[in-house]
Amino acid sequence: MIFLACQSAKVISACQLILRSNIVHMSVETILKEWKIKAYKPIYWLEGEEPYYIDKLVAFAEHKILTESEASFNLTVFYGKDADWTAVVNACRRYPMFAERQVVLLKEAQAMRDIDKLEGYMEKPLGSTILIVAYKDKKLDGRSKMVKHIKKNGEIVFFKKVADYQMNDWIKDMVTTKGYQISTQAITMLADHIGNDLNRMENEVEKMVLNVGRGKEIDVNTIEKYVGISKEFNAFELQSAIAKKDLPKAIRIIQYFELNPKAAPLQLVLPAIYNYFSKVYTIFGMEDTSEGALKSMFYNNGFAAREAIQTTRSFGLQGVEKVLLLLHEYNLRSVGINNASTTDSGLMKEMVVRMIS
């Protein structure tokens, strides 16, 4: 909805990206360096809005801390929804078999009932157990005894969602870390189409680097071929056509979507257009509306910032408000509210005509 949107080498490579978010105490890179030299703490509490980094650390812990033979006896995995706190504590207090340590993973811990009852174990953890808790989309109360115990005996790491304006740099860093180059236009295309879904972004980049030769640059043609985003007919180009009030081009793009339903479903197109026009809307309330002041809102892309400035002039405040209201209306119609039978392409055409007219 538009108002809401292991292999060792792969895991290490992804985690060694520069983390552009607020992290308490330790970074992913620091934790991995310690784990690689077998320096462990009894507790790692991984929390916050960004699941990508949590998943990477959990994957490394699950597959690389213990050898395959050690894991047979000394790796225990719990899932929050089905986990009983007593079972988790009992597993943590068990001594390792034929190994120096054991690993206990508590995945999806945010769904666990009575998780606060782990407090007693956090106060006196077993030194031979490495407990890793993945607590996604939430954060512990910093005033609680649980937090104090974890800080004393382990680490709490908070992962903040990577902001839209950071995505261009994030994509470039990820691709560079994998040993490839990527064009500025390709970065913008990926950022606009995928947004800040880091797991999906990495999967799409992995798909491309497996198919392009070492040393070759990832460009818009690579994305079109392997990700399936047309460089001419995509949500970004439709948004641009609307911003320029180019109705013929907008209709051509929608006709392409009609023939290729998977290219840009309505529930992908609407958030893209909303994201752009909501940013344009904020410009009207800014004191400094220069290109330099707006670049950070548009992935540090000067061209996009200039286009946004032009959009404010061609639409005006009332025009942009009208676009946002229409997006809300057609979002509701796309899920069947006040819409009996109109197809997605039909809704898009109707909406675009009303926006531009």
CSV table of C-alpha atoms in Angstrom, one decimal:
chain,number,residue,atom,x,y,z
A,1,MET,CA,0.0,0.0,0.0
A,2,ILE,CA,1.4,3.4,-1.0
A,3,PHE,CA,1.0,5.1,2.4
A,4,LEU,CA,2.7,2.4,4.4
A,5,ALA,CA,5.8,0.3,1.3
A,6,CYS,CA,25.5,-19.0,2.8
A,7,GLN,CA,28.0,-19.0,1.4
A,8,SER,CA,30.9,-17.6,3.5
A,9,ALA,CA,32.2,-15.2,0.8
A,10,LYS,CA,28.8,-13.8,0.0
A,11,VAL,CA,27.9,-13.3,3.7
A,12,ILE,CA,31.3,-11.6,4.5
A,13,SER,CA,31.2,-9.5,1.4
A,14,ALA,CA,27.7,-8.2,2.1
A,15,CYS,CA,28.5,-7.4,5.7
A,16,GLN,CA,31.6,-5.5,4.9
A,17,LEU,CA,29.7,-2.7,3.2
A,18,ILE,CA,29.9,0.6,5.0
A,19,LEU,CA,27.0,0.6,7.3
A,20,ARG,CA,25.2,4.0,6.8
A,21,SER,CA,23.0,3.8,9.8
A,22,ASN,CA,23.0,4.3,13.6
A,23,ILE,CA,24.5,1.3,15.3
A,24,VAL,CA,25.0,1.0,19.1
A,25,HIS,CA,28.4,-0.3,20.3
A,26,MET,CA,29.5,-2.4,17.3
A,27,SER,CA,29.2,-2.6,13.6
A,28,VAL,CA,28.6,-5.6,11.4
A,29,GLU,CA,32.2,-5.4,10.2
A,30,THR,CA,33.6,-5.3,13.7
A,31,ILE,CA,31.5,-8.3,14.8
A,32,LEU,CA,32.6,-10.3,11.8
A,33,LYS,CA,36.2,-9.5,12.4
A,34,GLU,CA,35.9,-10.8,16.0
A,35,TRP,CA,34.0,-13.9,15.0
A,36,LYS,CA,36.6,-14.7,12.3
A,37,ILE,CA,39.3,-14.8,15.0
A,38,LYS,CA,37.1,-16.7,17.3
A,39,ALA,CA,36.5,-13.9,19.7
A,40,TYR,CA,33.0,-14.3,21.0
A,41,LYS,CA,30.7,-12.8,23.6
A,42,PRO,CA,28.0,-14.8,25.3
A,43,ILE,CA,25.1,-12.6,24.0
A,44,TYR,CA,24.4,-10.7,20.7
A,45,TRP,CA,21.1,-8.9,20.7
A,46,LEU,CA,20.4,-7.7,17.1
A,47,GLU,CA,17.4,-5.4,16.8
A,48,GLY,CA,15.9,-2.6,14.7
A,49,GLU,CA,14.2,-1.7,11.5
A,50,GLU,CA,16.7,-3.1,9.0
A,51,PRO,CA,16.5,-6.9,8.7
A,52,TYR,CA,19.2,-7.1,6.0
A,53,TYR,CA,22.1,-6.8,8.5
A,54,ILE,CA,20.5,-9.0,11.1
A,55,ASP,CA,20.0,-11.7,8.5
A,56,LYS,CA,23.6,-11.5,7.5
A,57,LEU,CA,24.9,-11.9,11.0
A,58,VAL,CA,22.5,-14.7,11.8
A,59,ALA,CA,23.4,-16.6,8.5
A,60,PHE,CA,27.1,-16.3,9.3
A,61,ALA,CA,26.6,-17.5,12.9
A,62,GLU,CA,24.5,-20.4,11.7
A,63,HIS,CA,26.8,-21.6,9.0
A,64,LYS,CA,30.4,-20.5,9.9
A,65,ILE,CA,31.0,-20.3,13.7
A,66,LEU,CA,30.9,-24.0,14.1
A,67,THR,CA,32.2,-26.7,11.8
A,68,GLU,CA,29.8,-29.0,10.2
A,69,SER,CA,30.5,-31.8,12.6
A,70,GLU,CA,30.4,-29.4,15.6
A,71,ALA,CA,27.0,-28.0,14.5
A,72,SER,CA,25.4,-31.5,14.6
A,73,PHE,CA,25.6,-31.4,18.4
A,74,ASN,CA,26.0,-27.8,19.2
A,75,LEU,CA,23.7,-25.7,17.0
A,76,THR,CA,20.2,-25.0,18.3
A,77,VAL,CA,17.7,-22.8,16.4
A,78,PHE,CA,14.5,-21.4,17.8
A,79,TYR,CA,11.8,-19.4,16.1
A,80,GLY,CA,10.1,-16.8,18.3
A,81,LYS,CA,6.5,-17.7,17.5
A,82,ASP,CA,6.9,-21.3,18.6
A,83,ALA,CA,9.7,-20.8,21.2
A,84,ASP,CA,9.1,-21.4,24.9
A,85,TRP,CA,11.4,-19.3,27.1
A,86,THR,CA,12.3,-22.2,29.4
A,87,ALA,CA,13.4,-24.3,26.4
A,88,VAL,CA,15.6,-21.4,25.2
A,89,VAL,CA,17.2,-21.0,28.6
A,90,ASN,CA,17.7,-24.8,29.0
A,91,ALA,CA,19.4,-24.9,25.6
A,92,CYS,CA,21.7,-22.0,26.6
A,93,ARG,CA,22.7,-23.6,29.9
A,94,ARG,CA,23.6,-26.8,28.2
A,95,TYR,CA,27.3,-27.5,27.9
A,96,PRO,CA,28.8,-28.1,24.4
A,97,MET,CA,29.6,-31.6,23.2
A,98,PHE,CA,32.9,-32.4,21.4
A,99,ALA,CA,33.5,-28.6,20.9
A,100,GLU,CA,34.6,-25.5,22.8
A,101,ARG,CA,31.3,-23.7,22.4
A,102,GLN,CA,27.7,-24.0,21.2
A,103,VAL,CA,25.5,-21.6,19.3
A,104,VAL,CA,21.9,-20.9,20.1
A,105,LEU,CA,19.9,-18.8,17.6
A,106,LEU,CA,16.6,-17.2,18.4
A,107,LYS,CA,15.2,-16.0,15.1
A,108,GLU,CA,12.1,-13.8,14.8
A,109,ALA,CA,12.4,-13.1,18.5
A,110,GLN,CA,10.0,-10.2,18.2
A,111,ALA,CA,7.1,-12.8,18.0
A,112,MET,CA,8.1,-14.6,21.1
A,113,ARG,CA,5.8,-14.6,24.1
A,114,ASP,CA,7.4,-14.0,27.6
A,115,ILE,CA,10.7,-12.9,26.0
A,116,ASP,CA,11.3,-10.7,29.1
A,117,LYS,CA,11.7,-14.0,31.1
A,118,LEU,CA,15.1,-14.5,29.4
A,119,GLU,CA,16.3,-11.7,31.7
A,120,GLY,CA,17.6,-14.2,34.3
A,121,TYR,CA,19.8,-15.9,31.8
A,122,MET,CA,21.1,-12.5,30.4
A,123,GLU,CA,22.3,-11.7,33.9
A,124,LYS,CA,24.4,-14.9,34.2
A,125,PRO,CA,25.0,-16.4,30.8
A,126,LEU,CA,27.1,-19.5,30.2
A,127,GLY,CA,30.5,-18.6,28.8
A,128,SER,CA,30.6,-21.6,26.4
A,129,THR,CA,27.3,-20.5,24.8
A,130,ILE,CA,26.9,-17.9,22.1
A,131,LEU,CA,23.3,-16.7,22.1
A,132,ILE,CA,22.2,-14.6,19.1
A,133,VAL,CA,18.8,-13.0,19.2
A,134,ALA,CA,17.2,-11.5,16.0
A,135,TYR,CA,14.7,-9.0,17.3
A,136,LYS,CA,13.4,-7.4,14.1
A,137,ASP,CA,11.4,-4.2,13.8
A,138,LYS,CA,11.5,-3.5,17.5
A,139,LYS,CA,13.8,-2.1,20.2
A,140,LEU,CA,14.2,-3.1,23.8
A,141,ASP,CA,13.5,-0.5,26.4
A,142,GLY,CA,16.9,1.0,27.3
A,143,ARG,CA,15.8,1.4,30.9
A,144,SER,CA,15.1,-2.3,31.4
A,145,LYS,CA,17.2,-4.7,33.5
A,146,MET,CA,17.4,-6.9,30.4
A,147,VAL,CA,19.3,-4.2,28.5
A,148,LYS,CA,21.7,-3.6,31.4
A,149,HIS,CA,22.5,-7.3,31.6
A,150,ILE,CA,23.0,-7.7,27.9
A,151,LYS,CA,25.3,-4.6,27.8
A,152,LYS,CA,27.3,-6.0,30.7
A,153,ASN,CA,27.7,-9.5,29.2
A,154,GLY,CA,27.3,-9.1,25.5
A,155,GLU,CA,26.3,-6.6,22.8
A,156,ILE,CA,23.1,-4.9,21.7
A,157,VAL,CA,23.3,-3.8,18.0
A,158,PHE,CA,20.6,-1.5,16.6
A,159,PHE,CA,20.1,-1.3,12.8
A,160,LYS,CA,18.3,1.7,11.4
A,161,LYS,CA,16.6,1.5,8.1
A,162,VAL,CA,18.7,2.8,5.3
A,163,ALA,CA,17.1,6.1,4.1
A,164,ASP,CA,16.1,6.6,0.5
A,165,TYR,CA,18.8,9.3,0.0
A,166,GLN,CA,21.5,6.9,1.1
A,167,MET,CA,20.5,4.2,-1.4
A,168,ASN,CA,22.7,5.4,-4.3
A,169,ASP,CA,25.8,5.2,-2.2
A,170,TRP,CA,24.7,1.9,-0.7
A,171,ILE,CA,24.2,0.3,-4.1
A,172,LYS,CA,27.5,1.6,-5.4
A,173,ASP,CA,29.4,0.3,-2.3
A,174,MET,CA,27.8,-3.1,-2.6
A,175,VAL,CA,28.6,-3.5,-6.3
A,176,THR,CA,32.1,-2.2,-5.8
A,177,THR,CA,32.6,-4.6,-2.9
A,178,LYS,CA,31.8,-7.5,-5.2
A,179,GLY,CA,34.4,-6.3,-7.6
A,180,TYR,CA,32.2,-4.6,-10.3
A,181,GLN,CA,31.4,-1.1,-11.5
A,182,ILE,CA,27.9,0.3,-12.1
A,183,SER,CA,26.8,3.3,-14.0
A,184,THR,CA,25.1,6.3,-12.3
A,185,GLN,CA,21.9,5.8,-14.5
A,186,ALA,CA,21.8,2.1,-13.5
A,187,ILE,CA,22.1,3.0,-9.8
A,188,THR,CA,19.2,5.4,-10.1
A,189,MET,CA,17.1,2.9,-12.0
A,190,LEU,CA,17.6,0.2,-9.3
A,191,ALA,CA,17.0,2.6,-6.5
A,192,ASP,CA,13.7,3.9,-8.0
A,193,HIS,CA,12.4,0.5,-8.9
A,194,ILE,CA,13.4,-1.5,-5.8
A,195,GLY,CA,13.7,1.2,-3.1
A,196,ASN,CA,15.5,0.4,0.1
A,197,ASP,CA,14.6,-3.3,0.3
A,198,LEU,CA,18.3,-4.3,0.8
A,199,ASN,CA,17.7,-8.1,0.6
A,200,ARG,CA,15.9,-7.8,-2.7
A,201,MET,CA,18.5,-5.3,-4.0
A,202,GLU,CA,21.4,-7.7,-3.2
A,203,ASN,CA,19.6,-10.6,-4.8
A,204,GLU,CA,19.1,-8.6,-8.0
A,205,VAL,CA,22.7,-7.5,-8.0
A,206,GLU,CA,23.9,-11.1,-7.4
A,207,LYS,CA,21.8,-12.2,-10.4
A,208,MET,CA,23.6,-9.6,-12.6
A,209,VAL,CA,27.2,-10.2,-11.4
A,210,LEU,CA,26.7,-13.9,-12.1
A,211,ASN,CA,25.9,-13.2,-15.7
A,212,VAL,CA,28.3,-10.3,-16.6
A,213,GLY,CA,32.0,-10.8,-17.1
A,214,ARG,CA,34.5,-9.7,-14.6
A,215,GLY,CA,35.6,-6.1,-15.2
A,216,LYS,CA,32.4,-5.2,-17.1
A,217,GLU,CA,30.2,-2.4,-15.9
A,218,ILE,CA,26.6,-3.0,-14.9
A,219,ASP,CA,24.5,-0.6,-17.0
A,220,VAL,CA,20.8,-0.1,-17.8
A,221,ASN,CA,21.1,-2.8,-20.5
A,222,THR,CA,22.3,-5.3,-17.9
A,223,ILE,CA,19.4,-4.4,-15.6
A,224,GLU,CA,16.9,-4.7,-18.5
A,225,LYS,CA,18.2,-8.1,-19.4
A,226,TYR,CA,18.7,-9.7,-16.0
A,227,VAL,CA,16.4,-7.9,-13.6
A,228,GLY,CA,13.5,-7.4,-16.1
A,229,ILE,CA,13.2,-3.6,-15.7
A,230,SER,CA,12.8,-2.0,-19.1
A,231,LYS,CA,15.0,1.0,-19.5
A,232,GLU,CA,12.2,2.8,-21.5
A,233,PHE,CA,9.0,1.4,-19.9
A,234,ASN,CA,9.2,1.3,-16.2
A,235,ALA,CA,7.6,3.0,-13.1
A,236,PHE,CA,10.4,5.6,-13.0
A,237,GLU,CA,9.8,6.6,-16.7
A,238,LEU,CA,6.0,6.8,-16.1
A,239,GLN,CA,6.6,9.0,-13.1
A,240,SER,CA,8.9,11.2,-15.1
A,241,ALA,CA,6.3,11.4,-18.0
A,242,ILE,CA,3.7,12.5,-15.5
A,243,ALA,CA,6.0,15.1,-13.9
A,244,LYS,CA,6.6,16.5,-17.4
A,245,LYS,CA,2.9,16.3,-18.3
A,246,ASP,CA,3.8,14.2,-21.3
A,247,LEU,CA,0.5,12.3,-21.7
A,248,PRO,CA,1.4,10.5,-25.0
A,249,LYS,CA,4.5,9.0,-23.5
A,250,ALA,CA,2.7,8.1,-20.3
A,251,ILE,CA,0.0,6.3,-22.3
A,252,ARG,CA,2.6,4.4,-24.3
A,253,ILE,CA,4.3,3.2,-21.1
A,254,ILE,CA,0.9,2.1,-19.6
A,255,GLN,CA,0.2,0.2,-22.8
A,256,TYR,CA,3.5,-1.6,-22.4
A,257,PHE,CA,2.5,-2.5,-18.9
A,258,GLU,CA,-0.8,-3.9,-20.2
A,259,LEU,CA,1.1,-6.2,-22.6
A,260,ASN,CA,3.6,-7.1,-19.9
A,261,PRO,CA,1.7,-7.4,-16.6
A,262,LYS,CA,4.7,-8.5,-14.6
A,263,ALA,CA,6.8,-5.5,-15.7
A,264,ALA,CA,5.1,-3.0,-13.4
A,265,PRO,CA,2.0,-4.1,-11.5
A,266,LEU,CA,-0.2,-1.3,-10.2
A,267,GLN,CA,0.9,-1.8,-6.6
A,268,LEU,CA,4.5,-1.2,-7.6
A,269,VAL,CA,3.7,1.8,-9.8
A,270,LEU,CA,1.6,3.7,-7.3
A,271,PRO,CA,4.2,3.8,-4.5
A,272,ALA,CA,6.9,5.0,-7.0
A,273,ILE,CA,4.7,7.9,-8.1
A,274,TYR,CA,3.6,8.7,-4.6
A,275,ASN,CA,7.2,8.7,-3.4
A,276,TYR,CA,8.2,11.2,-6.0
A,277,PHE,CA,5.2,13.6,-5.6
A,278,SER,CA,5.4,13.5,-1.8
A,279,LYS,CA,9.0,14.7,-2.0
A,280,VAL,CA,7.9,17.4,-4.5
A,281,TYR,CA,5.1,18.4,-2.1
A,282,THR,CA,7.7,19.0,0.7
A,283,ILE,CA,9.6,21.4,-1.5
A,284,PHE,CA,6.8,24.0,-1.2
A,285,GLY,CA,7.5,24.2,2.5
A,286,MET,CA,11.3,24.6,2.2
A,287,GLU,CA,13.2,27.9,2.5
A,288,ASP,CA,16.0,26.7,0.3
A,289,THR,CA,14.7,25.1,-2.9
A,290,SER,CA,18.0,25.2,-4.9
A,291,GLU,CA,19.3,22.1,-6.7
A,292,GLY,CA,22.0,21.6,-4.0
A,293,ALA,CA,19.5,21.7,-1.2
A,294,LEU,CA,17.2,19.1,-2.9
A,295,LYS,CA,19.8,16.6,-4.1
A,296,SER,CA,19.8,14.6,-0.9
A,297,MET,CA,16.0,14.0,-1.4
A,298,PHE,CA,16.6,12.4,-4.8
A,299,TYR,CA,19.5,10.0,-4.3
A,300,ASN,CA,22.0,12.8,-4.7
A,301,ASN,CA,21.0,13.0,-8.3
A,302,GLY,CA,21.3,16.6,-9.7
A,303,PHE,CA,19.1,15.8,-12.7
A,304,ALA,CA,16.3,14.4,-10.6
A,305,ALA,CA,16.5,17.5,-8.3
A,306,ARG,CA,16.2,19.8,-11.3
A,307,GLU,CA,13.3,17.8,-12.6
A,308,ALA,CA,11.5,18.1,-9.2
A,309,ILE,CA,12.0,21.9,-9.3
A,310,GLN,CA,10.4,22.0,-12.7
A,311,THR,CA,7.5,19.8,-11.5
A,312,THR,CA,6.8,22.4,-8.7
A,313,ARG,CA,6.5,25.0,-11.4
A,314,SER,CA,4.4,23.1,-13.9
A,315,PHE,CA,2.0,21.6,-11.3
A,316,GLY,CA,1.9,24.2,-8.6
A,317,LEU,CA,1.0,23.4,-5.0
A,318,GLN,CA,-2.7,22.7,-5.8
A,319,GLY,CA,-1.7,20.4,-8.7
A,320,VAL,CA,0.6,18.4,-6.6
A,321,GLU,CA,-2.1,18.1,-3.9
A,322,LYS,CA,-4.5,16.9,-6.6
A,323,VAL,CA,-2.0,14.2,-7.7
A,324,LEU,CA,-1.6,12.9,-4.1
A,325,LEU,CA,-5.4,12.8,-3.6
A,326,LEU,CA,-5.8,10.9,-6.9
A,327,LEU,CA,-3.1,8.4,-5.8
A,328,HIS,CA,-5.0,7.8,-2.6
A,329,GLU,CA,-8.3,7.3,-4.6
A,330,TYR,CA,-6.7,4.9,-7.1
A,331,ASN,CA,-4.9,3.0,-4.4
A,332,LEU,CA,-8.3,2.2,-2.9
A,333,ARG,CA,-9.8,1.4,-6.3
A,334,SER,CA,-6.9,-1.0,-7.0
A,335,VAL,CA,-7.9,-3.2,-4.1
A,336,GLY,CA,-11.6,-3.2,-5.1
A,337,ILE,CA,-13.0,-0.2,-3.2
A,338,ASN,CA,-15.4,1.7,-5.5
A,339,ASN,CA,-14.2,-0.3,-8.4
A,340,ALA,CA,-16.1,-3.2,-9.8
A,341,SER,CA,-14.3,-4.3,-12.9
A,342,THR,CA,-11.8,-1.8,-14.3
A,343,THR,CA,-8.4,-3.4,-15.1
A,344,ASP,CA,-5.1,-2.2,-13.7
A,345,SER,CA,-4.1,-0.6,-17.0
A,346,GLY,CA,-7.5,1.0,-17.3
A,347,LEU,CA,-7.2,2.5,-13.8
A,348,MET,CA,-3.7,3.8,-14.6
A,349,LYS,CA,-4.8,5.4,-17.9
A,350,GLU,CA,-7.7,7.1,-16.2
A,351,MET,CA,-5.6,8.2,-13.3
A,352,VAL,CA,-2.8,9.7,-15.4
A,353,VAL,CA,-5.3,11.6,-17.7
A,354,ARG,CA,-6.9,13.1,-14.6
A,355,MET,CA,-3.4,14.0,-13.1
A,356,ILE,CA,-2.2,15.7,-16.3
A,357,SER,CA,-5.3,17.4,-17.5
